[in-house]
CSV table of C-alpha atoms and ligand atoms in Angstrom, one decimal:
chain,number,residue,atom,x,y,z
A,71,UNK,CA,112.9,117.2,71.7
A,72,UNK,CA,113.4,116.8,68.4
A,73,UNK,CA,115.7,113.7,67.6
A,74,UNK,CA,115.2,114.0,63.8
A,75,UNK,CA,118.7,115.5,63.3
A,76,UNK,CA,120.8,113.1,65.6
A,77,UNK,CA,118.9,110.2,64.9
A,78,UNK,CA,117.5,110.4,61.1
A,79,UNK,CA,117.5,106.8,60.9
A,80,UNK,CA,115.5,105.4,64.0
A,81,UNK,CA,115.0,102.1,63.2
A,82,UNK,CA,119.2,101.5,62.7
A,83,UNK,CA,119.5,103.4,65.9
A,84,UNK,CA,117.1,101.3,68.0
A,85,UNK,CA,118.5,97.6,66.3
A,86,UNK,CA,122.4,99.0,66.5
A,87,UNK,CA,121.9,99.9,70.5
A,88,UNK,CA,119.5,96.9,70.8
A,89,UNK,CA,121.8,94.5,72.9
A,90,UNK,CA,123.0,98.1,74.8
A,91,UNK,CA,119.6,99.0,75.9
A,92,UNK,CA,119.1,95.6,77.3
A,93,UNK,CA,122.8,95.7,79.2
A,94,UNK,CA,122.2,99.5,80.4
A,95,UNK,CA,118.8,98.4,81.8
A,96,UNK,CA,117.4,101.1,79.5
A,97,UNK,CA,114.5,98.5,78.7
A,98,UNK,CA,112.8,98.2,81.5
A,99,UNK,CA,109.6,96.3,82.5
A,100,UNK,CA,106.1,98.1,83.5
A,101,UNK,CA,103.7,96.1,85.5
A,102,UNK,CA,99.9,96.2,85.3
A,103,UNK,CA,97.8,94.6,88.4
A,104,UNK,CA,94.9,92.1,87.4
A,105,UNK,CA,92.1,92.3,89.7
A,106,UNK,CA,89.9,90.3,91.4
A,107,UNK,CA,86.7,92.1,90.5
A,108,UNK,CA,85.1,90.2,94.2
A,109,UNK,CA,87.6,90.8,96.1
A,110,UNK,CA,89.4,94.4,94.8
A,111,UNK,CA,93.3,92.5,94.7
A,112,UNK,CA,95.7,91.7,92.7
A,113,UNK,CA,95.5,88.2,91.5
A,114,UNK,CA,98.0,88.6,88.6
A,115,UNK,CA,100.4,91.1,87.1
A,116,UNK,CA,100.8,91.2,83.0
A,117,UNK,CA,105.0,92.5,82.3
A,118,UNK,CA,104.9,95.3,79.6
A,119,UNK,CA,108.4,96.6,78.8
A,120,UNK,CA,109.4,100.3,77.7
A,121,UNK,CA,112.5,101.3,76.5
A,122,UNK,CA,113.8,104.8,78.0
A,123,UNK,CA,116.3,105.6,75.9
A,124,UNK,CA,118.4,108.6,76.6
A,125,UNK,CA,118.6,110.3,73.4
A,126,UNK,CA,114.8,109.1,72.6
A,127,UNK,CA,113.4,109.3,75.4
A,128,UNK,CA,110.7,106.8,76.7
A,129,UNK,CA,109.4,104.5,73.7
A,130,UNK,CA,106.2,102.4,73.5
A,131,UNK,CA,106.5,98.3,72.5
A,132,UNK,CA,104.4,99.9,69.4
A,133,UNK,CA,107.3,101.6,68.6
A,134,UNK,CA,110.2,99.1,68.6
A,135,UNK,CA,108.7,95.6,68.9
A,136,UNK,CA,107.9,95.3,64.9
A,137,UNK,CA,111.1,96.3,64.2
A,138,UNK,CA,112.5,93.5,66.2
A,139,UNK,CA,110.2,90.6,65.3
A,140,UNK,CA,111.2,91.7,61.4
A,141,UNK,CA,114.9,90.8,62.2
A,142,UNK,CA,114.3,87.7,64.4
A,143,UNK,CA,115.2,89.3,67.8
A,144,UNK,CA,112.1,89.1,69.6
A,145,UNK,CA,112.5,86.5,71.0
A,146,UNK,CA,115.9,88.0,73.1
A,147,UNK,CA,113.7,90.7,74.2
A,148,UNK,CA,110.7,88.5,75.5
A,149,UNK,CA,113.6,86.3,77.1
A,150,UNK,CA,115.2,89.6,78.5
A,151,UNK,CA,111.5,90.1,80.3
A,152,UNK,CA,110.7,87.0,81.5
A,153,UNK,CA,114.0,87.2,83.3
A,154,UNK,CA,113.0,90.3,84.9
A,155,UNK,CA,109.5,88.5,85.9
A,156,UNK,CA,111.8,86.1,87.8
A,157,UNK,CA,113.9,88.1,89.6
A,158,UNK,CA,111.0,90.5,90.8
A,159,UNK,CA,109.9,87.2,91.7
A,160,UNK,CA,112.5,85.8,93.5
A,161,UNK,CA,112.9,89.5,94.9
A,162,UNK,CA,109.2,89.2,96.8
A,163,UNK,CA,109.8,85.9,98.1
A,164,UNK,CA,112.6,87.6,99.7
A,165,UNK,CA,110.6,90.5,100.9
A,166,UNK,CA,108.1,87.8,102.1
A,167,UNK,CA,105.3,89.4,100.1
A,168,UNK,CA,102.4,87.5,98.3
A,169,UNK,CA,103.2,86.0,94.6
A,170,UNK,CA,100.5,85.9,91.9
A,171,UNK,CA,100.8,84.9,88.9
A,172,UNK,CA,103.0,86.9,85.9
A,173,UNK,CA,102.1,87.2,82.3
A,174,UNK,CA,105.3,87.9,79.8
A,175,UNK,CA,103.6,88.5,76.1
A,176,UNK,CA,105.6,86.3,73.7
A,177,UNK,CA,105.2,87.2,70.4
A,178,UNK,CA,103.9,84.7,67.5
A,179,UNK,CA,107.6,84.8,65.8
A,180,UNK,CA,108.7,83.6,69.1
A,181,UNK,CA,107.3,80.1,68.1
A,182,UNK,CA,109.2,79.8,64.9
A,183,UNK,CA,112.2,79.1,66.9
A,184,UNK,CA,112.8,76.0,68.1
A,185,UNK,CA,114.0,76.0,71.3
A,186,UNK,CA,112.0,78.9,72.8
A,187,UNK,CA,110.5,76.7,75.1
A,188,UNK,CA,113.8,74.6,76.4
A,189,UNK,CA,114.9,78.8,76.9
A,190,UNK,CA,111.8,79.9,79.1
A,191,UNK,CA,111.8,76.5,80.8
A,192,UNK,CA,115.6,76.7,81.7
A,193,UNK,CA,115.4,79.9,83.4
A,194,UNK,CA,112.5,79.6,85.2
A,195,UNK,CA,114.5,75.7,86.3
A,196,UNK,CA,117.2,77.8,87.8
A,197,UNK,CA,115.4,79.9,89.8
A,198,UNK,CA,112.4,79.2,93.0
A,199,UNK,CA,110.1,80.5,90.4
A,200,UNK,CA,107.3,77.4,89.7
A,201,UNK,CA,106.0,77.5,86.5
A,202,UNK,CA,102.6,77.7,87.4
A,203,UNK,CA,103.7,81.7,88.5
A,204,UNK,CA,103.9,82.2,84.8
A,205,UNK,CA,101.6,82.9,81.8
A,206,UNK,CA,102.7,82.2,78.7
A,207,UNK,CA,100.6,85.6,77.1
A,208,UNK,CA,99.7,84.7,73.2
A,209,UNK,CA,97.4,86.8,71.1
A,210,UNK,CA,94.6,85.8,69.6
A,211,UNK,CA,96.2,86.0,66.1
A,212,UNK,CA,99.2,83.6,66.8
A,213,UNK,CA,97.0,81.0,67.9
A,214,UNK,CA,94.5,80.9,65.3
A,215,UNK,CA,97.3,80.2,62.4
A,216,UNK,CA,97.0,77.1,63.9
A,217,UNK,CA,100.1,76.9,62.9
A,218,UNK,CA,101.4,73.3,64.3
A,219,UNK,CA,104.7,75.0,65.8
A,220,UNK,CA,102.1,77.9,67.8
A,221,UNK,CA,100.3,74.7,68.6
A,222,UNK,CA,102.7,72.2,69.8
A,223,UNK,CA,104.8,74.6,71.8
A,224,UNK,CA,101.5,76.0,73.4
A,225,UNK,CA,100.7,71.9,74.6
A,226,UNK,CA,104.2,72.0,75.5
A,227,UNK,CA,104.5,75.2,78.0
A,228,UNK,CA,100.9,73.8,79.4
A,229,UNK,CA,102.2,70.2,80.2
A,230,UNK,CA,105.3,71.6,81.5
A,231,UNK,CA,103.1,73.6,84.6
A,232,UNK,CA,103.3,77.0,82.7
A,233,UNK,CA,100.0,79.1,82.4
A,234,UNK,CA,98.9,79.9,78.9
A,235,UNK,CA,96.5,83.0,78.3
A,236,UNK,CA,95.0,84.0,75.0
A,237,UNK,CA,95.6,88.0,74.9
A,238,UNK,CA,93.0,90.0,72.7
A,239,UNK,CA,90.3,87.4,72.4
A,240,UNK,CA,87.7,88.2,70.5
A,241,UNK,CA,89.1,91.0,67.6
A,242,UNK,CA,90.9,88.3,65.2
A,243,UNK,CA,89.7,84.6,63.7
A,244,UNK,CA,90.1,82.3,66.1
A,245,UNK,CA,87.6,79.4,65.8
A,246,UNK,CA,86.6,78.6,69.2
A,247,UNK,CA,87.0,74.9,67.3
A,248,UNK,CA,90.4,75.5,68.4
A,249,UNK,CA,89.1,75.7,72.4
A,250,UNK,CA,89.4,71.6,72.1
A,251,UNK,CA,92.9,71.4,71.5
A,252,UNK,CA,94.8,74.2,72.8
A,253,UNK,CA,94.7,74.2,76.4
A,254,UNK,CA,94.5,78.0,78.0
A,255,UNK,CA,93.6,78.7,81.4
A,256,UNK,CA,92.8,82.2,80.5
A,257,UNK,CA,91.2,84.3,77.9
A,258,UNK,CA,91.7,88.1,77.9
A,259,UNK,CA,89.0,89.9,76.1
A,260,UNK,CA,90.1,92.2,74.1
A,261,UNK,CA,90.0,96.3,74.6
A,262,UNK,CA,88.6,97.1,71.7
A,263,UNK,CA,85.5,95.2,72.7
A,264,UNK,CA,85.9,96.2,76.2
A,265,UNK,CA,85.6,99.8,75.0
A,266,UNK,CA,82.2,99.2,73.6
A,267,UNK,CA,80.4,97.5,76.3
A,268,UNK,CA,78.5,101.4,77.0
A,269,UNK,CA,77.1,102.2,73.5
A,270,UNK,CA,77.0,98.7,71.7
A,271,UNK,CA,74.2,96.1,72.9
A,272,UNK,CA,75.8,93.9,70.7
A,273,UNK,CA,79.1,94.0,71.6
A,274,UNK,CA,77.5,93.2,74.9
A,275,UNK,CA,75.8,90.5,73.8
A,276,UNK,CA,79.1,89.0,72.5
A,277,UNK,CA,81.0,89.4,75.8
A,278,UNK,CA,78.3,88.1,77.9
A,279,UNK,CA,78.6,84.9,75.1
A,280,UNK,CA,82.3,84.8,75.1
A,281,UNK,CA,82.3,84.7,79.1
A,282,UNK,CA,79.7,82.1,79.3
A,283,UNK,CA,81.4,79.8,76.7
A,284,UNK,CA,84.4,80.0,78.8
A,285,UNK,CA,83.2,79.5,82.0
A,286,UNK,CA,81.4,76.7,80.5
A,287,UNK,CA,84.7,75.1,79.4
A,288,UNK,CA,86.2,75.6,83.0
A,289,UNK,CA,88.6,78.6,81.5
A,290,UNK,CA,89.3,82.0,83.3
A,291,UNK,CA,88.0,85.3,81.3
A,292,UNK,CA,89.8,88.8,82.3
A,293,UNK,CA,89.0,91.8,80.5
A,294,UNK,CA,91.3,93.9,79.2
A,295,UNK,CA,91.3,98.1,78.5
A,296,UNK,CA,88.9,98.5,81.8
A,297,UNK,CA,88.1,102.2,82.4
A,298,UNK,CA,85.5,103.0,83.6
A,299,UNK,CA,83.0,102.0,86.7
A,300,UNK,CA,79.8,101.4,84.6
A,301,UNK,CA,82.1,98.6,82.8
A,302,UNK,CA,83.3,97.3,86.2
A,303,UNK,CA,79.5,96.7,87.0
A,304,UNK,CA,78.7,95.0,84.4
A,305,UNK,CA,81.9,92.3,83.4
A,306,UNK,CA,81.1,91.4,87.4
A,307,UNK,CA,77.6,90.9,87.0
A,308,UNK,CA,77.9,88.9,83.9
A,309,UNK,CA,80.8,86.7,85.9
A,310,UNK,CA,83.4,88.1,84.0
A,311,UNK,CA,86.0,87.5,87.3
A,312,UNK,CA,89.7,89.1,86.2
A,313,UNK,CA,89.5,93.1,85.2
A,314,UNK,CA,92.7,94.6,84.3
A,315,UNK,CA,93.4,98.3,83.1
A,316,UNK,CA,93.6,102.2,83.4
A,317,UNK,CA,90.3,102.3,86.0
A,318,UNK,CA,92.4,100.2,88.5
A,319,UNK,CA,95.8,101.0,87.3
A,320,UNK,CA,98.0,102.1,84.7
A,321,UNK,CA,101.3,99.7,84.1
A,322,UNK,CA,104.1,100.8,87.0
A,323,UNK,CA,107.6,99.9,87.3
A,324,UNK,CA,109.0,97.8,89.9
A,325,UNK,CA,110.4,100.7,92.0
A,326,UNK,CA,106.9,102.2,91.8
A,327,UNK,CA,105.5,99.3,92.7
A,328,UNK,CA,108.0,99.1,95.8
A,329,UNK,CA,107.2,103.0,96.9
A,330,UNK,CA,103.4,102.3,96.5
A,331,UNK,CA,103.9,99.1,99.2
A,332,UNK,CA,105.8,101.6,101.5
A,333,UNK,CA,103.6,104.2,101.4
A,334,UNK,CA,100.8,101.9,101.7
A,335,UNK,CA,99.3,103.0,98.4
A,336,UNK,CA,100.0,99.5,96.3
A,337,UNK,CA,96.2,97.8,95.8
A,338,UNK,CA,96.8,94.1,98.0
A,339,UNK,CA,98.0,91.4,96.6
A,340,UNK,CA,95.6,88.0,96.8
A,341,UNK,CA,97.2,85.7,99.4
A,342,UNK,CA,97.1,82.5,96.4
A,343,UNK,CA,96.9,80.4,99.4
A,344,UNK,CA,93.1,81.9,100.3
A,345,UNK,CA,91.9,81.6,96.6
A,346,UNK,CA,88.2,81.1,96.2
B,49,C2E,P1,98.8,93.8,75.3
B,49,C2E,O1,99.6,92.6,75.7
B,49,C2E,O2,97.4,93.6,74.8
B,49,C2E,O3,98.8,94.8,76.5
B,49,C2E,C1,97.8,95.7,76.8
B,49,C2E,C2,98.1,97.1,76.3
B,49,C2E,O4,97.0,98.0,76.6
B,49,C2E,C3,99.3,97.8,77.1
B,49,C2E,O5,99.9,98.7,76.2
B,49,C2E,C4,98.6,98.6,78.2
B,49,C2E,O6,99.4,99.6,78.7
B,49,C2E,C5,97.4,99.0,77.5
B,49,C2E,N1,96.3,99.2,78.5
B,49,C2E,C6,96.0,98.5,79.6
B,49,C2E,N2,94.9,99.0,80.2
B,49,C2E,C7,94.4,100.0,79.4
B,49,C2E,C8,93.2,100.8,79.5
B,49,C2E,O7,92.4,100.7,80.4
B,49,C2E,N3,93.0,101.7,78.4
B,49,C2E,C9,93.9,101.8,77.4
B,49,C2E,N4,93.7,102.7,76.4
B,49,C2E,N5,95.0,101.0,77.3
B,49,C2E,C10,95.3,100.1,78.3
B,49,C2E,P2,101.4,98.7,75.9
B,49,C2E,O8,102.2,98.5,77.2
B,49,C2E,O9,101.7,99.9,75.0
B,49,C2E,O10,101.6,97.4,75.0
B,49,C2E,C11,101.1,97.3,73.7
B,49,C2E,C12,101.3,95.9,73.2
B,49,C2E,O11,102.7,95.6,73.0
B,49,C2E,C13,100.9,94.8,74.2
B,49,C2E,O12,99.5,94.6,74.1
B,49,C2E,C14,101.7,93.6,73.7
B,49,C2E,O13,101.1,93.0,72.6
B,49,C2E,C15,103.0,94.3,73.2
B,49,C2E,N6,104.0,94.1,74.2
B,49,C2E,C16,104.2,94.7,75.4
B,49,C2E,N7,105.3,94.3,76.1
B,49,C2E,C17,105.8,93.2,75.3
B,49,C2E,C18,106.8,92.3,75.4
B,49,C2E,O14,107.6,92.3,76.4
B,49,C2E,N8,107.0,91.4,74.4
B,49,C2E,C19,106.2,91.3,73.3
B,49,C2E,N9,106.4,90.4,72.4
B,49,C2E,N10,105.1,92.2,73.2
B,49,C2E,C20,104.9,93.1,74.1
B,50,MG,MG1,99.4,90.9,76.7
B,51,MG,MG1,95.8,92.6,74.9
């Protein structure tokens, strides 16, 4: 459809229906599985929201996240989404169904304000989500800043039982200096890398580095953008644990996820109680 005529300016439209799209439920969070490369479950879930709009149609965070991080309302989306983590939470501990752990990406501007983490931890305190069932998802390029109000809030989400995961690891400037005093319990190597792995020796010489400095510092690695089986093979062989994209599964919405468990179709979820 072309919107050009209704909607010549799109950026006014999507910042003037901003707080509609959120009370309409026409942004709506996607879920994509992490996977146990040993096992073939889901050990964790990363939230990555869409907004169907119904003049627009189905937009990508590509297409409307920058235009809210330039006005300062981010941070009410990523809020918005981490209450949706919760109540899917909440909603399989109903159903009596296994909970791993949810990433919600927060985005660097996040950490200018000064009470995001007093936000996060106040609705995860209301509800009979533990911290430790949430990752605080940071990419690479907010945390090497180092930026103290990155920094401090990063100590502050870990101390508090939240996870914290570096998202896109190895495509910006982080020093891995930084390794000593920013606590993550996961790195996510970036796609980009990931995409390489087949027709650059070096790039896998730097992911078989990056996974052994990390296991050597007692931190998890994932890798991000997996697609193919030849890449499965080797991120397992080289210990790379946590593999996460389109090869296993493309993000899904809750009600998918929901049809995929009645149909028996949904990969199995890692009992967290069993963990290796
Ligand atoms: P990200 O956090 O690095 O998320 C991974 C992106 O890669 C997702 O795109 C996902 O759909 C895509 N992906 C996963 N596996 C594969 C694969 O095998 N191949 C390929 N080609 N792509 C794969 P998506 O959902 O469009 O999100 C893009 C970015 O937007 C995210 O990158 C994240 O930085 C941001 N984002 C998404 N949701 C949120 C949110 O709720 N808040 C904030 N602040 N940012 C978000
Ligand atoms: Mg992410
Ligand atoms: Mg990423």
């Amino acid at each position: 459809m072309n919107t050009g005529d209704r909607i010549p300016d799109k950026r006014k439209y999507l910042l003037e229906n901003f707080g509609r799209a959120m009370q309409e439920g026409w942004l709506e969070v996607y879920y994509q599985p992490i996977i146990r490369g040993s096992s073939g479950r889901v050990c964790g879930e990363e939230a990555l929201v869409r907004w169907d709009d119904p003049i627009l149609g189905v937009l990508n965070p590509a297409e409307f996240i920058p235009i809210l991080e330039s006005v300062n309302l981010i941070d009410r989306l990523d809020l918005y989404v981490l209450e949706q983590v919760i109540a899917k939470l909440e909603k399989f501990e109903e159903m009596g169904l296994y909970r791993v752990v949810h990433s919600v990406n927060f985005s660097q501007i996040d950490f200018f304000s000064s009470d995001i983490v007093s936000e996060v931890k106040q609705r995860v305190d209301v509800s009979s989500v533990p911290p430790s069932l949430i990752a605080i998802d940071v990419i690479e390029s907010a945390c090497s800043t180092r930026d103290e109000a990155v920094l401090s809030k990063l100590k502050e989400f870990h101390e508090l039982g939240f996870q914290v995961w570096m998202d896109d690891y190895g495509n910006g400037n982080f020093a891995p200096v930084l390794l000593q005093q920013i606590h993550f319990d996961l790195l996510k190597i970036n796609m980009g890398l990931v995409g390489q792995l087949r027709v650059s020796k070096e790039a896998r010489i730097i992911i078989t580095e990056l996974v052994r400095m990390a296991m050597a510092l007692g931190i998890e690695v994932a890798a991000e953008g997996v697609e193919d089986d030849e890449e499965v093979e080797f991120l397992t062989e080289i210990g790379c644990i946590k593999l996460q994209g389109f090869y296993y599964c493309k993000p899904v919405s809750l009600s998918d996820i929901l049809t995929r468990y009645k149909t028996g179709t949904q990969i199995g979820f890692e009992n967290p109680d069993e963990r290796d």
